[in-house]
PDB file of C-alpha atoms in Angstrom:
ATOM      1  CA  UNK A 131     119.909  42.112  67.438  1.00  0.00           C
ATOM      2  CA  UNK A 132     123.054  44.170  66.985  1.00  0.00           C
ATOM      3  CA  UNK A 133     125.919  44.597  69.019  1.00  0.00           C
ATOM      4  CA  UNK A 134     124.819  48.243  70.259  1.00  0.00           C
ATOM      5  CA  UNK A 135     121.347  46.833  71.326  1.00  0.00           C
ATOM      6  CA  UNK A 136     123.048  43.959  73.310  1.00  0.00           C
ATOM      7  CA  UNK A 137     125.097  46.743  75.030  1.00  0.00           C
ATOM      8  CA  UNK A 138     121.798  48.294  76.336  1.00  0.00           C
ATOM      9  CA  UNK A 139     119.947  45.378  77.087  1.00  0.00           C
ATOM     10  CA  UNK A 140     119.028  45.035  80.652  1.00  0.00           C
ATOM     11  CA  UNK A 141     119.339  41.847  82.570  1.00  0.00           C
ATOM     12  CA  UNK A 142     115.665  41.399  83.293  1.00  0.00           C
ATOM     13  CA  UNK A 143     112.997  39.751  81.326  1.00  0.00           C
ATOM     14  CA  UNK A 144     109.398  39.814  81.966  1.00  0.00           C
ATOM     15  CA  UNK A 145     106.999  37.538  79.600  1.00  0.00           C
ATOM     16  CA  UNK A 146     109.749  36.960  77.302  1.00  0.00           C
ATOM     17  CA  UNK A 147     110.090  40.684  76.866  1.00  0.00           C
ATOM     18  CA  UNK A 148     113.383  42.118  77.414  1.00  0.00           C
ATOM     19  CA  UNK A 149     114.132  45.850  78.126  1.00  0.00           C
ATOM     20  CA  UNK A 150     116.591  48.039  76.160  1.00  0.00           C
ATOM     21  CA  UNK A 151     118.123  51.036  78.272  1.00  0.00           C
ATOM     22  CA  UNK A 152     117.474  53.827  76.184  1.00  0.00           C
ATOM     23  CA  UNK A 153     118.506  57.591  76.547  1.00  0.00           C
ATOM     24  CA  UNK A 154     115.356  59.849  77.301  1.00  0.00           C
ATOM     25  CA  UNK A 155     114.575  62.165  74.349  1.00  0.00           C
ATOM     26  CA  UNK A 156     116.469  65.721  74.830  1.00  0.00           C
ATOM     27  CA  UNK A 157     113.139  67.519  74.719  1.00  0.00           C
ATOM     28  CA  UNK A 158     111.723  65.439  77.686  1.00  0.00           C
ATOM     29  CA  UNK A 159     114.806  66.365  79.483  1.00  0.00           C
ATOM     30  CA  UNK A 160     114.805  69.878  78.909  1.00  0.00           C
ATOM     31  CA  UNK A 161     111.206  69.771  80.118  1.00  0.00           C
ATOM     32  CA  UNK A 162     111.807  67.977  83.456  1.00  0.00           C
ATOM     33  CA  UNK A 163     114.705  70.132  84.417  1.00  0.00           C
ATOM     34  CA  UNK A 164     112.721  73.525  83.525  1.00  0.00           C
ATOM     35  CA  UNK A 165     109.863  72.361  85.728  1.00  0.00           C
ATOM     36  CA  UNK A 166     112.377  71.807  88.518  1.00  0.00           C
ATOM     37  CA  UNK A 167     113.807  75.313  88.036  1.00  0.00           C
ATOM     38  CA  UNK A 168     110.722  77.167  87.767  1.00  0.00           C
ATOM     39  CA  UNK A 169     109.397  75.347  90.851  1.00  0.00           C
ATOM     40  CA  UNK A 170     112.433  76.316  92.802  1.00  0.00           C
ATOM     41  CA  UNK A 171     112.091  79.816  91.647  1.00  0.00           C
ATOM     42  CA  UNK A 172     108.286  79.951  92.314  1.00  0.00           C
ATOM     43  CA  UNK A 173     108.935  78.815  95.959  1.00  0.00           C
ATOM     44  CA  UNK A 174     111.661  81.380  96.595  1.00  0.00           C
ATOM     45  CA  UNK A 175     109.404  84.064  95.187  1.00  0.00           C
ATOM     46  CA  UNK A 176     106.344  83.128  97.316  1.00  0.00           C
ATOM     47  CA  UNK A 177     107.807  81.357 100.461  1.00  0.00           C
ATOM     48  CA  UNK A 178     111.106  82.943 101.110  1.00  0.00           C
ATOM     49  CA  UNK A 179     110.868  86.411 100.026  1.00  0.00           C
ATOM     50  CA  UNK A 180     107.262  86.996 100.569  1.00  0.00           C
ATOM     51  CA  UNK A 181     106.921  89.188  97.441  1.00  0.00           C
ATOM     52  CA  UNK A 182     104.062  87.332  95.805  1.00  0.00           C
ATOM     53  CA  UNK A 183     100.403  87.265  97.523  1.00  0.00           C
ATOM     54  CA  UNK A 184      99.582  84.344  99.694  1.00  0.00           C
ATOM     55  CA  UNK A 185      96.777  81.902  98.921  1.00  0.00           C
ATOM     56  CA  UNK A 186      94.469  83.853 101.257  1.00  0.00           C
ATOM     57  CA  UNK A 187      95.187  87.342  99.993  1.00  0.00           C
ATOM     58  CA  UNK A 188      94.487  85.948  96.656  1.00  0.00           C
ATOM     59  CA  UNK A 189      91.057  84.451  97.746  1.00  0.00           C
ATOM     60  CA  UNK A 190      90.383  87.731  99.429  1.00  0.00           C
ATOM     61  CA  UNK A 191      91.045  89.689  96.306  1.00  0.00           C
ATOM     62  CA  UNK A 192      89.058  87.607  94.154  1.00  0.00           C
ATOM     63  CA  UNK A 193      86.060  87.430  96.269  1.00  0.00           C
ATOM     64  CA  UNK A 194      86.287  91.088  96.560  1.00  0.00           C
ATOM     65  CA  UNK A 195      85.917  91.360  92.737  1.00  0.00           C
ATOM     66  CA  UNK A 196      83.262  88.500  92.516  1.00  0.00           C
ATOM     67  CA  UNK A 197      81.174  90.963  94.998  1.00  0.00           C
ATOM     68  CA  UNK A 198      81.618  93.835  92.981  1.00  0.00           C
ATOM     69  CA  UNK A 199      80.522  91.988  90.127  1.00  0.00           C
ATOM     70  CA  UNK A 200      77.428  90.878  91.653  1.00  0.00           C
ATOM     71  CA  UNK A 201      76.580  94.393  92.944  1.00  0.00           C
ATOM     72  CA  UNK A 202      76.986  95.895  89.462  1.00  0.00           C
ATOM     73  CA  UNK A 203      75.109  93.287  87.681  1.00  0.00           C
ATOM     74  CA  UNK A 204      72.156  93.444  90.312  1.00  0.00           C
ATOM     75  CA  UNK A 205      72.103  97.187  89.962  1.00  0.00           C
ATOM     76  CA  UNK A 206      72.056  96.711  86.116  1.00  0.00           C
ATOM     77  CA  UNK A 207      69.327  94.089  86.251  1.00  0.00           C
ATOM     78  CA  UNK A 208      67.083  96.214  88.670  1.00  0.00           C
ATOM     79  CA  UNK A 209      67.726  99.223  86.642  1.00  0.00           C
ATOM     80  CA  UNK A 210      70.079 100.995  89.271  1.00  0.00           C
ATOM     81  CA  UNK A 211      67.972 100.352  92.417  1.00  0.00           C
ATOM     82  CA  UNK A 212      69.243 103.044  94.432  1.00  0.00           C
ATOM     83  CA  UNK A 213      68.063 105.743  91.850  1.00  0.00           C
ATOM     84  CA  UNK A 214      64.331 104.190  91.867  1.00  0.00           C
ATOM     85  CA  UNK A 215      61.808 106.465  93.192  1.00  0.00           C
ATOM     86  CA  UNK A 216      58.993 105.129  95.502  1.00  0.00           C
ATOM     87  CA  UNK A 217      56.291 105.897  92.784  1.00  0.00           C
ATOM     88  CA  UNK A 218      58.666 104.112  90.336  1.00  0.00           C
ATOM     89  CA  UNK A 219      58.942 100.935  92.877  1.00  0.00           C
ATOM     90  CA  UNK A 220      55.143 100.784  93.171  1.00  0.00           C
ATOM     91  CA  UNK A 221      54.115 101.252  89.219  1.00  0.00           C
ATOM     92  CA  UNK A 222      56.990  98.253  88.732  1.00  0.00           C
ATOM     93  CA  UNK A 223      55.290  96.460  91.632  1.00  0.00           C
ATOM     94  CA  UNK A 224      51.995  96.862  90.098  1.00  0.00           C
ATOM     95  CA  UNK A 225      53.254  95.222  86.971  1.00  0.00           C
ATOM     96  CA  UNK A 226      54.360  92.401  88.753  1.00  0.00           C
ATOM     97  CA  UNK A 227      51.308  92.188  90.876  1.00  0.00           C
ATOM     98  CA  UNK A 228      48.908  91.834  87.824  1.00  0.00           C
ATOM     99  CA  UNK A 229      51.043  89.300  85.990  1.00  0.00           C
ATOM    100  CA  UNK A 230      51.638  87.128  89.064  1.00  0.00           C
ATOM    101  CA  UNK A 231      49.335  87.825  91.670  1.00  0.00           C
ATOM    102  CA  UNK A 232      45.809  89.130  90.272  1.00  0.00           C
ATOM    103  CA  UNK A 233      44.846  85.534  89.671  1.00  0.00           C
ATOM    104  CA  UNK A 234      44.271  84.737  93.275  1.00  0.00           C
ATOM    105  CA  UNK A 235      44.056  88.201  94.724  1.00  0.00           C
ATOM    106  CA  UNK A 236      42.257  90.050  91.762  1.00  0.00           C
ATOM    107  CA  UNK A 237      43.519  93.136  90.011  1.00  0.00           C
ATOM    108  CA  UNK A 238      42.191  95.606  92.349  1.00  0.00           C
ATOM    109  CA  UNK A 239      43.404  93.437  95.328  1.00  0.00           C
ATOM    110  CA  UNK A 240      40.070  92.666  96.577  1.00  0.00           C
ATOM    111  CA  UNK A 241      40.807  89.195  96.738  1.00  0.00           C
ATOM    112  CA  UNK A 242      39.481  85.813  95.143  1.00  0.00           C
ATOM    113  CA  UNK A 243      41.210  82.544  96.230  1.00  0.00           C
ATOM    114  CA  UNK A 244      43.857  84.653  98.193  1.00  0.00           C
ATOM    115  CA  UNK A 245      42.557  87.203 100.783  1.00  0.00           C
ATOM    116  CA  UNK A 246      41.763  90.770 100.359  1.00  0.00           C
ATOM    117  CA  UNK A 247      44.416  93.160 100.383  1.00  0.00           C
ATOM    118  CA  UNK A 248      42.599  96.411 100.591  1.00  0.00           C
ATOM    119  CA  UNK A 249      40.941  96.178 104.020  1.00  0.00           C
ATOM    120  CA  UNK A 250      42.587  96.569 107.424  1.00  0.00           C
ATOM    121  CA  UNK A 251      42.468  92.800 108.257  1.00  0.00           C
ATOM    122  CA  UNK A 252      45.572  90.872 107.778  1.00  0.00           C
ATOM    123  CA  UNK A 253      46.458  87.126 108.370  1.00  0.00           C
ATOM    124  CA  UNK A 254      49.795  87.099 108.741  1.00  0.00           C
ATOM    125  CA  UNK A 255      50.513  90.630 109.655  1.00  0.00           C
ATOM    126  CA  UNK A 256      50.783  94.177 107.862  1.00  0.00           C
ATOM    127  CA  UNK A 257      54.294  95.282 108.398  1.00  0.00           C
ATOM    128  CA  UNK A 258      56.950  95.347 105.390  1.00  0.00           C
ATOM    129  CA  UNK A 259      58.839  92.548 106.977  1.00  0.00           C
ATOM    130  CA  UNK A 260      55.575  90.114 107.447  1.00  0.00           C
ATOM    131  CA  UNK A 261      54.394  90.742 104.014  1.00  0.00           C
ATOM    132  CA  UNK A 262      57.986  90.332 102.427  1.00  0.00           C
ATOM    133  CA  UNK A 263      57.859  87.112 104.482  1.00  0.00           C
ATOM    134  CA  UNK A 264      54.835  85.940 103.067  1.00  0.00           C
ATOM    135  CA  UNK A 265      55.793  86.641  99.365  1.00  0.00           C
ATOM    136  CA  UNK A 266      59.043  85.312  99.625  1.00  0.00           C
ATOM    137  CA  UNK A 267      58.143  82.078 101.310  1.00  0.00           C
ATOM    138  CA  UNK A 268      54.665  81.770 100.513  1.00  0.00           C
ATOM    139  CA  UNK A 269      51.931  80.340 102.505  1.00  0.00           C
ATOM    140  CA  UNK A 270      51.603  76.448 101.330  1.00  0.00           C
ATOM    141  CA  UNK A 271      48.592  75.827 103.859  1.00  0.00           C
ATOM    142  CA  UNK A 272      46.403  78.072 102.140  1.00  0.00           C
ATOM    143  CA  UNK A 273      47.978  77.721  98.546  1.00  0.00           C
ATOM    144  CA  UNK A 274      50.291  80.511  98.003  1.00  0.00           C
ATOM    145  CA  UNK A 275      53.463  79.558  96.431  1.00  0.00           C
ATOM    146  CA  UNK A 276      56.817  80.960  97.268  1.00  0.00           C
ATOM    147  CA  UNK A 277      58.195  83.560  95.094  1.00  0.00           C
ATOM    148  CA  UNK A 278      61.693  83.892  96.172  1.00  0.00           C
ATOM    149  CA  UNK A 279      62.982  81.700  93.406  1.00  0.00           C
ATOM    150  CA  UNK A 280      60.999  83.191  90.779  1.00  0.00           C
ATOM    151  CA  UNK A 281      61.206  86.893  91.557  1.00  0.00           C
ATOM    152  CA  UNK A 282      64.521  88.877  91.894  1.00  0.00           C
ATOM    153  CA  UNK A 283      64.926  90.820  95.502  1.00  0.00           C
ATOM    154  CA  UNK A 284      63.997  94.185  93.682  1.00  0.00           C
ATOM    155  CA  UNK A 285      60.787  92.730  92.138  1.00  0.00           C
ATOM    156  CA  UNK A 286      59.911  91.470  95.706  1.00  0.00           C
ATOM    157  CA  UNK A 287      60.510  94.862  97.108  1.00  0.00           C
ATOM    158  CA  UNK A 288      58.174  96.348  94.692  1.00  0.00           C
ATOM    159  CA  UNK A 289      55.554  94.054  95.062  1.00  0.00           C
ATOM    160  CA  UNK A 290      55.606  94.601  98.883  1.00  0.00           C
ATOM    161  CA  UNK A 291      55.653  98.530  98.051  1.00  0.00           C
ATOM    162  CA  UNK A 292      52.342  97.945  95.687  1.00  0.00           C
ATOM    163  CA  UNK A 293      50.507  95.638  98.268  1.00  0.00           C
ATOM    164  CA  UNK A 294      50.998  98.065 100.966  1.00  0.00           C
ATOM    165  CA  UNK A 295      49.976 100.950  98.675  1.00  0.00           C
ATOM    166  CA  UNK A 296      46.475  98.912  98.112  1.00  0.00           C
ATOM    167  CA  UNK A 297      45.791  98.909 101.829  1.00  0.00           C
ATOM    168  CA  UNK A 298      43.107 101.195 102.608  1.00  0.00           C
ATOM    169  CA  UNK A 299      41.336 101.310  99.164  1.00  0.00           C
ATOM    170  CA  UNK A 300      38.479  98.836 100.374  1.00  0.00           C
ATOM    171  CA  UNK A 301      37.405  98.147  96.978  1.00  0.00           C
ATOM    172  CA  UNK A 302      33.539  97.123  96.218  1.00  0.00           C
ATOM    173  CA  UNK A 303      33.042  93.511  96.018  1.00  0.00           C
ATOM    174  CA  UNK A 304      36.092  92.758  98.040  1.00  0.00           C
ATOM    175  CA  UNK A 305      36.499  89.595  99.856  1.00  0.00           C
ATOM    176  CA  UNK A 306      35.161  89.288 103.205  1.00  0.00           C
ATOM    177  CA  UNK A 307      37.835  90.354 106.101  1.00  0.00           C
ATOM    178  CA  UNK A 308      40.138  87.722 107.315  1.00  0.00           C
ATOM    179  CA  UNK A 309      42.713  87.863 110.088  1.00  0.00           C
ATOM    180  CA  UNK A 310      43.240  90.329 112.495  1.00  0.00           C
ATOM    181  CA  UNK A 311      42.575  94.466 112.216  1.00  0.00           C
ATOM    182  CA  UNK A 312      45.411  96.237 111.798  1.00  0.00           C
ATOM    183  CA  UNK A 313      45.248  99.980 112.573  1.00  0.00           C
TER     184      UNK A 313
END
């Protein structure tokens, strides 16, 4: 050991290892003091002067941006839902119905495994809200699955519109009436 190292040698040892008292590298010291200065300026800017936005303000602003992006993406996914005419909604619902619902309710809505959708008899109600509830939540006792996880809200609305348009068709060879008659 050189004399210079003996001067830096600390008094203690641990498991036979003695420690030298070396200076920290200059780059480490600049980083450390720079972080302290930055923290102080940051604290002044946000806490004392009030110039910077608070965490609540940042959260509110960011949540508004996210909500705006969701609205834009849902409008793009539905093809601009606000511009869809009722006829287009029914036509879109017909395609979805034939792809997903016709296996149980027949293509014409006359009913097979599922009930007849063309007569005036309804098991769970004939208003828009009741039909939407049945489509979204399903009727597990009767074997109808919930569609809310598969269909987007716009698609559910279109299927409900199509089912309502079927009411009163009274197709030939339709399933026998089930439920209560709704005028």
